[in-house]
């Protein structure tokens, strides 16, 4: 009898990668959770044999049905969507909290919902893999206060460990690195052509800091999750294909394209000129400071690297190939 892997976020970058890999692995069947299984863009999943079910991370009873009979669960929450939802700004207006604080609270609640419900399905569950990020406030000893897209995930991860030892004994964690596609996230992060034909890259990192873990989530996430399901529980894995300085990435990008390019750390002035609200600019800038000063994983000595936990690193996307194959036509 095949084992059941339940995937949260199956229509997204991380969960989609997990689904594509496990579809090829013998002995597994897949149940994917989406808010809307009837969306035309989800038809390919059903055609590929995925059992696609309706579920909402805000609705525990929907998770309860979706987790029924799971041998393994992959869990991810999506922080950035909340900053596009009017409800976040309404809540911020009512409560006097900043929009990113409201977003973090919402992400923490969704993470706790997943954990509370998974803890009810311990029997039969061999592994929960949680996509998380490190605790910036803790590892920076309070120096970093606004890296909230990291800290919300760290908060619910801590909640799992503190509240459910039985579930924690069956859980491993992956801290996905810096997406190679992040330049598309905001026009500010795309390479910007200068009058002399050269390019400037504004990035969430400071010059000559700690190396950045670069990752291609649509390809790589599945390999990390496969390794974490096969290895004993209790691992925290930093998920990346290559550790490199932001400067090295930009130099490689310039070499591949045969142009000159320069890396610059994002400053408050640049963010303001680009029209970012102050609270969001602060989150980006503190995030860059955190990863450059303390490291993506905060320097947590327990964090493992892909080669240490049995990931077939030859399958991970090479940064140079990603640069070569991505569509940069909007930039040139
Ligand atoms: N950018 C980076 O460098 C980086 C690095 C590490 C970690 N991350 C984190 O990665 C996370 C996003 O993961 P991703 O890139 O895989 O996301 P994505 O491609 O944007 O997809 C989001 C997924 O979440 C699902 N989802 C969202 N809200 C849901 C809800 N209420 N109930 C059920 N499903 C829900 C969506 O499903 P439906 O829409 O189909 O319901 C979709 O499958 C973010 O939290 C971000 O902080 C980003």
Tab-separated table of C-alpha atoms and ligand atoms in Angstrom:
chain	number	residue	atom	x	y	z
A	1	UNK	CA	0.000	0.000	0.000
A	2	UNK	CA	1.430	3.407	-0.981
A	3	UNK	CA	2.123	6.078	1.616
A	4	UNK	CA	0.181	9.333	1.656
A	5	UNK	CA	2.045	12.669	1.471
A	6	UNK	CA	-0.168	15.672	2.188
A	7	UNK	CA	1.198	18.899	0.701
A	8	UNK	CA	0.193	22.368	1.848
A	9	UNK	CA	0.920	25.027	-0.775
A	10	UNK	CA	0.834	22.515	-3.640
A	11	UNK	CA	-0.122	25.272	-6.111
A	12	UNK	CA	2.911	27.337	-5.068
A	13	UNK	CA	6.659	27.258	-5.631
A	14	UNK	CA	7.741	25.126	-2.677
A	15	UNK	CA	4.794	22.724	-2.473
A	16	UNK	CA	4.655	22.363	-6.268
A	17	UNK	CA	8.277	21.205	-6.267
A	18	UNK	CA	7.568	18.627	-3.566
A	19	UNK	CA	4.598	17.323	-5.572
A	20	UNK	CA	6.563	17.036	-8.841
A	21	UNK	CA	9.329	15.017	-7.209
A	22	UNK	CA	7.152	12.705	-5.127
A	23	UNK	CA	4.964	11.941	-8.153
A	24	UNK	CA	8.020	10.231	-9.605
A	25	UNK	CA	8.973	8.336	-6.447
A	26	UNK	CA	7.572	4.828	-6.115
A	27	UNK	CA	5.390	4.080	-3.102
A	28	UNK	CA	3.856	7.536	-2.659
A	29	UNK	CA	0.486	9.071	-3.413
A	30	UNK	CA	-0.183	12.772	-3.030
A	31	UNK	CA	-2.974	14.822	-1.555
A	32	UNK	CA	-2.634	18.551	-2.177
A	33	UNK	CA	-4.390	21.348	-0.314
A	34	UNK	CA	-5.607	24.485	-2.073
A	35	UNK	CA	-8.287	27.026	-1.270
A	36	UNK	CA	-9.864	26.429	-4.665
A	37	UNK	CA	-9.448	23.003	-6.300
A	38	UNK	CA	-11.733	24.037	-9.197
A	39	UNK	CA	-9.377	26.738	-10.525
A	40	UNK	CA	-8.456	26.003	-14.167
A	41	UNK	CA	-4.788	26.580	-13.295
A	42	UNK	CA	-4.999	23.603	-10.901
A	43	UNK	CA	-6.330	21.139	-13.495
A	44	UNK	CA	-2.819	19.864	-14.334
A	45	UNK	CA	-2.424	18.615	-10.746
A	46	UNK	CA	-5.590	16.534	-10.931
A	47	UNK	CA	-4.581	15.253	-14.375
A	48	UNK	CA	-1.225	14.226	-12.885
A	49	UNK	CA	-3.030	12.057	-10.320
A	50	UNK	CA	-2.954	14.375	-7.289
A	51	UNK	CA	-5.925	14.146	-4.936
A	52	UNK	CA	-6.632	17.870	-4.755
A	53	UNK	CA	-8.731	18.888	-1.756
A	54	UNK	CA	-10.177	22.185	-0.558
A	55	UNK	CA	-8.489	23.468	2.564
A	56	UNK	CA	-7.777	26.805	4.185
A	57	UNK	CA	-5.083	27.435	6.780
A	58	UNK	CA	-7.562	29.728	8.547
A	59	UNK	CA	-10.013	26.835	8.921
A	60	UNK	CA	-8.796	24.036	11.188
A	61	UNK	CA	-11.672	21.691	10.353
A	62	UNK	CA	-10.649	21.730	6.679
A	63	UNK	CA	-7.097	20.774	7.725
A	64	UNK	CA	-8.461	18.026	9.944
A	65	UNK	CA	-10.092	16.312	6.944
A	66	UNK	CA	-7.091	16.973	4.715
A	67	UNK	CA	-4.613	15.400	7.177
A	68	UNK	CA	-6.685	12.220	7.595
A	69	UNK	CA	-4.478	9.165	6.971
A	70	UNK	CA	-1.303	11.178	6.257
A	71	UNK	CA	2.022	9.373	6.555
A	72	UNK	CA	3.891	12.604	5.842
A	73	UNK	CA	2.925	16.276	5.669
A	74	UNK	CA	4.773	19.178	4.043
A	75	UNK	CA	3.786	22.534	5.550
A	76	UNK	CA	4.441	26.080	4.359
A	77	UNK	CA	2.768	29.420	5.100
A	78	UNK	CA	2.770	32.459	2.851
A	79	UNK	CA	3.603	35.728	4.644
A	80	UNK	CA	3.753	38.081	1.667
A	81	UNK	CA	0.169	37.493	0.513
A	82	UNK	CA	-1.128	39.234	3.648
A	83	UNK	CA	0.543	42.485	2.567
A	84	UNK	CA	-1.634	42.434	-0.550
A	85	UNK	CA	-4.907	41.931	1.320
A	86	UNK	CA	-7.058	44.967	2.261
A	87	UNK	CA	-8.081	43.140	5.482
A	88	UNK	CA	-4.486	43.427	6.751
A	89	UNK	CA	-4.513	47.200	6.352
A	90	UNK	CA	-8.002	47.510	7.880
A	91	UNK	CA	-6.833	45.498	10.893
A	92	UNK	CA	-3.704	47.645	11.157
A	93	UNK	CA	-5.834	50.796	11.076
A	94	UNK	CA	-8.142	49.459	13.792
A	95	UNK	CA	-5.472	48.129	16.121
A	96	UNK	CA	-2.685	50.668	15.614
A	97	UNK	CA	-0.299	47.889	14.617
A	98	UNK	CA	1.791	48.126	11.458
A	99	UNK	CA	0.646	46.089	8.441
A	100	UNK	CA	3.655	43.780	8.674
A	101	UNK	CA	2.943	43.113	12.356
A	102	UNK	CA	-0.621	42.146	11.425
A	103	UNK	CA	0.749	39.946	8.613
A	104	UNK	CA	3.110	38.204	11.014
A	105	UNK	CA	0.318	37.583	13.550
A	106	UNK	CA	-1.785	36.048	10.784
A	107	UNK	CA	1.085	33.846	9.591
A	108	UNK	CA	1.765	32.677	13.167
A	109	UNK	CA	-1.897	31.788	13.613
A	110	UNK	CA	-1.927	29.782	10.384
A	111	UNK	CA	1.247	27.969	11.443
A	112	UNK	CA	-0.294	27.147	14.816
A	113	UNK	CA	-3.433	25.862	13.084
A	114	UNK	CA	-1.338	23.448	11.022
A	115	UNK	CA	0.561	22.295	14.115
A	116	UNK	CA	-2.495	21.908	16.382
A	117	UNK	CA	-4.269	19.814	13.756
A	118	UNK	CA	-1.188	17.750	12.806
A	119	UNK	CA	-0.783	16.898	16.518
A	120	UNK	CA	-4.220	15.239	16.389
A	121	UNK	CA	-3.055	12.952	13.587
A	122	UNK	CA	0.087	11.552	15.214
A	123	UNK	CA	-0.946	7.965	14.757
A	124	UNK	CA	0.199	6.913	11.311
A	125	UNK	CA	2.191	10.110	10.824
A	126	UNK	CA	5.870	9.360	10.199
A	127	UNK	CA	7.089	12.826	9.304
A	128	UNK	CA	6.024	16.465	9.304
A	129	UNK	CA	8.367	18.728	7.325
A	130	UNK	CA	7.901	22.396	8.169
A	131	UNK	CA	9.223	25.130	5.892
A	132	UNK	CA	10.445	27.740	8.334
A	133	UNK	CA	13.059	30.457	8.830
A	134	UNK	CA	15.395	31.388	11.667
A	135	UNK	CA	14.522	33.591	14.641
A	136	UNK	CA	16.173	36.941	13.863
A	137	UNK	CA	15.380	38.515	17.222
A	138	UNK	CA	16.865	35.573	19.100
A	139	UNK	CA	20.019	35.047	17.035
A	140	UNK	CA	20.757	38.782	16.770
A	141	UNK	CA	20.106	39.179	20.514
A	142	UNK	CA	17.448	41.805	19.826
A	143	UNK	CA	19.517	43.808	17.325
A	144	UNK	CA	17.109	42.889	14.489
A	145	UNK	CA	13.487	43.704	15.267
A	146	UNK	CA	11.697	43.972	11.948
A	147	UNK	CA	12.587	40.852	9.973
A	148	UNK	CA	9.029	39.694	10.515
A	149	UNK	CA	8.769	37.334	7.526
A	150	UNK	CA	11.439	35.244	9.278
A	151	UNK	CA	10.262	35.669	12.859
A	152	UNK	CA	6.633	34.597	12.403
A	153	UNK	CA	7.796	31.238	11.047
A	154	UNK	CA	10.293	30.927	13.897
A	155	UNK	CA	7.520	31.664	16.416
A	156	UNK	CA	5.250	28.856	15.283
A	157	UNK	CA	8.215	26.492	14.990
A	158	UNK	CA	9.034	27.259	18.623
A	159	UNK	CA	5.367	26.735	19.533
A	160	UNK	CA	5.492	23.255	17.971
A	161	UNK	CA	8.619	22.283	19.922
A	162	UNK	CA	7.323	23.681	23.210
A	163	UNK	CA	3.757	22.390	22.987
A	164	UNK	CA	3.867	19.020	21.257
A	165	UNK	CA	6.949	16.900	22.084
A	166	UNK	CA	5.308	13.893	20.404
A	167	UNK	CA	4.845	15.808	17.166
A	168	UNK	CA	8.303	17.398	17.467
A	169	UNK	CA	9.780	13.883	17.637
A	170	UNK	CA	8.399	13.304	14.131
A	171	UNK	CA	9.224	16.730	12.640
A	172	UNK	CA	12.094	18.153	10.594
A	173	UNK	CA	12.516	21.678	9.304
A	174	UNK	CA	13.772	23.264	6.129
A	175	UNK	CA	14.873	26.891	6.020
A	176	UNK	CA	14.659	27.746	2.327
A	177	UNK	CA	17.398	30.147	1.241
A	178	UNK	CA	17.157	33.264	-0.887
A	179	UNK	CA	15.010	32.560	-3.954
A	180	UNK	CA	16.890	33.080	-7.232
A	181	UNK	CA	13.599	34.492	-8.542
A	182	UNK	CA	13.433	37.279	-5.925
A	183	UNK	CA	14.402	39.895	-8.508
A	184	UNK	CA	10.813	39.582	-9.775
A	185	UNK	CA	9.298	40.201	-6.330
A	186	UNK	CA	9.527	43.984	-6.531
A	187	UNK	CA	10.748	46.208	-9.397
A	188	UNK	CA	13.321	47.532	-6.948
A	189	UNK	CA	15.125	44.172	-6.913
A	190	UNK	CA	15.384	43.799	-10.688
A	191	UNK	CA	18.734	44.806	-12.241
A	192	UNK	CA	18.413	48.471	-13.199
A	193	UNK	CA	19.965	49.687	-16.423
A	194	UNK	CA	22.053	52.843	-16.073
A	195	UNK	CA	22.694	55.546	-18.683
A	196	UNK	CA	26.172	54.119	-19.408
A	197	UNK	CA	24.702	50.651	-20.172
A	198	UNK	CA	25.808	49.059	-16.890
A	199	UNK	CA	23.391	47.663	-14.265
A	200	UNK	CA	22.782	48.157	-10.557
A	201	UNK	CA	21.364	45.353	-8.412
A	202	UNK	CA	19.808	46.419	-5.136
A	203	UNK	CA	19.746	43.407	-2.855
A	204	UNK	CA	18.735	42.464	0.669
A	205	UNK	CA	22.290	42.072	1.865
A	206	UNK	CA	25.172	44.228	2.875
A	207	UNK	CA	28.511	44.193	1.149
A	208	UNK	CA	30.983	41.450	2.109
A	209	UNK	CA	28.790	39.971	4.800
A	210	UNK	CA	28.002	36.331	5.442
A	211	UNK	CA	27.409	34.232	2.330
A	212	UNK	CA	23.817	34.062	1.072
A	213	UNK	CA	22.197	30.642	0.458
A	214	UNK	CA	20.760	30.835	-3.082
A	215	UNK	CA	18.006	28.402	-4.010
A	216	UNK	CA	15.664	27.572	-6.870
A	217	UNK	CA	12.525	26.490	-4.944
A	218	UNK	CA	10.507	25.072	-7.887
A	219	UNK	CA	13.300	22.578	-8.557
A	220	UNK	CA	15.138	22.176	-5.253
A	221	UNK	CA	12.491	22.005	-2.495
A	222	UNK	CA	11.422	18.463	-3.383
A	223	UNK	CA	14.984	17.129	-2.937
A	224	UNK	CA	15.253	18.734	0.514
A	225	UNK	CA	11.920	17.281	1.607
A	226	UNK	CA	12.788	13.836	0.229
A	227	UNK	CA	16.002	13.811	2.299
A	228	UNK	CA	14.175	15.002	5.439
A	229	UNK	CA	11.552	12.276	5.075
A	230	UNK	CA	14.209	9.586	4.643
A	231	UNK	CA	16.521	10.761	7.453
A	232	UNK	CA	15.651	10.560	11.164
A	233	UNK	CA	13.460	13.413	12.476
A	234	UNK	CA	14.711	16.483	14.316
A	235	UNK	CA	16.852	17.954	11.527
A	236	UNK	CA	16.894	21.634	10.603
A	237	UNK	CA	18.205	21.952	7.050
A	238	UNK	CA	19.346	25.132	5.343
A	239	UNK	CA	17.917	24.639	1.845
A	240	UNK	CA	20.203	26.021	-0.853
A	241	UNK	CA	22.049	25.113	-4.016
A	242	UNK	CA	24.985	27.493	-3.554
A	243	UNK	CA	26.355	29.717	-0.786
A	244	UNK	CA	27.806	32.891	-2.255
A	245	UNK	CA	28.211	36.600	-1.589
A	246	UNK	CA	25.655	38.881	-3.245
A	247	UNK	CA	28.632	40.515	-5.005
A	248	UNK	CA	29.655	37.133	-6.448
A	249	UNK	CA	26.127	36.555	-7.701
A	250	UNK	CA	26.072	39.946	-9.422
A	251	UNK	CA	29.526	39.373	-10.946
A	252	UNK	CA	28.325	35.995	-12.286
A	253	UNK	CA	25.160	37.593	-13.661
A	254	UNK	CA	27.260	40.226	-15.435
A	255	UNK	CA	29.632	37.598	-16.852
A	256	UNK	CA	26.779	35.450	-18.200
A	257	UNK	CA	25.187	38.460	-19.901
A	258	UNK	CA	28.445	40.098	-21.022
A	259	UNK	CA	27.641	43.399	-19.268
A	260	UNK	CA	28.933	45.431	-16.336
A	261	UNK	CA	26.884	45.235	-13.135
A	262	UNK	CA	27.294	46.424	-9.600
A	263	UNK	CA	25.715	45.245	-6.359
A	264	UNK	CA	24.384	47.818	-3.895
A	265	UNK	CA	22.782	47.212	-0.529
A	266	UNK	CA	19.298	48.687	-0.289
A	267	UNK	CA	19.223	51.935	1.711
A	268	UNK	CA	16.300	53.795	3.278
A	269	UNK	CA	16.783	56.607	0.728
A	270	UNK	CA	16.591	54.258	-2.260
A	271	UNK	CA	13.555	52.481	-0.804
A	272	UNK	CA	11.824	55.804	-0.130
A	273	UNK	CA	12.558	57.066	-3.638
A	274	UNK	CA	11.022	53.830	-4.991
A	275	UNK	CA	7.843	54.581	-3.054
A	276	UNK	CA	8.062	51.822	-0.427
A	277	UNK	CA	6.275	52.590	2.843
A	278	UNK	CA	8.674	53.157	5.736
A	279	UNK	CA	7.672	49.973	7.632
A	280	UNK	CA	8.272	47.784	4.557
A	281	UNK	CA	11.586	49.477	3.756
A	282	UNK	CA	12.662	48.837	7.353
A	283	UNK	CA	11.729	45.165	7.089
A	284	UNK	CA	13.755	44.781	3.866
A	285	UNK	CA	16.747	46.677	5.250
A	286	UNK	CA	16.795	44.801	8.565
A	287	UNK	CA	16.419	41.527	6.691
A	288	UNK	CA	19.522	42.385	4.650
A	289	UNK	CA	21.409	43.379	7.778
A	290	UNK	CA	20.379	40.149	9.530
A	291	UNK	CA	21.500	37.779	6.777
A	292	UNK	CA	24.755	39.695	6.192
A	293	UNK	CA	25.680	40.054	9.841
A	294	UNK	CA	24.293	36.939	11.511
A	295	UNK	CA	23.657	34.651	8.533
A	296	UNK	CA	20.421	33.365	6.968
A	297	UNK	CA	20.190	30.748	9.741
A	298	UNK	CA	21.329	33.238	12.411
A	299	UNK	CA	24.455	31.157	13.037
A	300	UNK	CA	22.400	28.367	14.658
A	301	UNK	CA	25.015	25.632	15.202
A	302	UNK	CA	22.392	22.878	14.812
A	303	UNK	CA	21.513	23.791	11.224
A	304	UNK	CA	22.596	21.193	8.663
A	305	UNK	CA	23.619	21.648	5.045
A	306	UNK	CA	22.212	19.706	2.065
A	307	UNK	CA	25.254	17.466	1.602
A	308	UNK	CA	25.135	16.521	5.322
A	309	UNK	CA	21.619	15.071	5.235
A	310	UNK	CA	21.714	13.003	2.070
A	311	UNK	CA	20.401	15.525	-0.468
A	312	UNK	CA	21.571	14.583	-3.974
A	313	UNK	CA	23.201	17.979	-4.543
A	314	UNK	CA	23.893	17.179	-8.211
A	315	UNK	CA	20.126	17.546	-8.786
A	316	UNK	CA	19.945	21.094	-7.354
A	317	UNK	CA	19.816	24.029	-9.773
A	318	UNK	CA	23.195	25.617	-10.539
A	319	UNK	CA	23.110	29.393	-10.067
A	320	UNK	CA	24.790	29.985	-13.420
A	321	UNK	CA	22.199	27.817	-15.205
A	322	UNK	CA	19.389	29.706	-13.494
A	323	UNK	CA	20.844	33.031	-14.619
A	324	UNK	CA	21.287	31.690	-18.157
A	325	UNK	CA	17.798	30.190	-18.418
A	326	UNK	CA	15.703	32.867	-16.693
A	327	UNK	CA	13.823	35.366	-18.872
A	328	UNK	CA	15.544	38.733	-18.380
A	329	UNK	CA	13.891	40.406	-21.393
A	330	UNK	CA	12.122	42.926	-19.135
A	331	UNK	CA	15.517	44.064	-17.843
A	332	UNK	CA	17.448	44.478	-21.115
B	1	LIG	N1	11.453	34.791	-1.322
B	1	LIG	C1	12.379	34.157	-0.603
B	1	LIG	O1	13.580	34.331	-0.812
B	1	LIG	C2	11.940	33.193	0.477
B	1	LIG	C3	12.905	32.433	1.140
B	1	LIG	C4	12.502	31.533	2.142
B	1	LIG	C5	11.164	31.447	2.482
B	1	LIG	N2	10.234	32.212	1.819
B	1	LIG	C6	8.838	32.085	2.248
B	1	LIG	O2	8.133	31.264	1.344
B	1	LIG	C7	6.745	31.443	1.623
B	1	LIG	C8	5.959	31.281	0.353
B	1	LIG	O3	6.141	29.999	-0.181
B	1	LIG	P1	5.998	29.779	-1.767
B	1	LIG	O4	7.036	30.593	-2.444
B	1	LIG	O5	5.920	28.337	-2.043
B	1	LIG	O6	4.585	30.493	-2.006
B	1	LIG	P2	3.742	30.762	-3.331
B	1	LIG	O7	4.389	30.174	-4.540
B	1	LIG	O8	3.391	32.203	-3.338
B	1	LIG	O9	2.419	29.923	-3.031
B	1	LIG	C9	1.679	30.133	-1.864
B	1	LIG	C10	0.963	28.837	-1.556
B	1	LIG	O10	0.319	28.960	-0.283
B	1	LIG	C11	-1.015	28.512	-0.404
B	1	LIG	N3	-1.853	29.250	0.540
B	1	LIG	C12	-1.782	30.567	0.840
B	1	LIG	N4	-2.729	30.883	1.745
B	1	LIG	C13	-3.397	29.749	2.031
B	1	LIG	C14	-4.480	29.439	2.882
B	1	LIG	N5	-5.088	30.381	3.644
B	1	LIG	N6	-4.910	28.174	2.936
B	1	LIG	C15	-4.334	27.200	2.171
B	1	LIG	N7	-3.294	27.428	1.335
B	1	LIG	C16	-2.830	28.691	1.272
B	1	LIG	C17	-1.403	28.826	-1.837
B	1	LIG	O11	-2.467	27.950	-2.199
B	1	LIG	P3	-3.824	28.418	-2.960
B	1	LIG	O12	-3.633	29.836	-3.419
B	1	LIG	O13	-3.936	27.446	-4.104
B	1	LIG	O14	-4.892	28.250	-1.942
B	1	LIG	C18	-0.115	28.524	-2.587
B	1	LIG	O15	-0.040	27.155	-2.904
B	1	LIG	C19	6.615	32.845	2.229
B	1	LIG	O16	6.080	32.761	3.540
B	1	LIG	C20	8.047	33.373	2.258
B	1	LIG	O17	8.322	34.150	3.400
B	1	LIG	C21	10.592	33.054	0.812
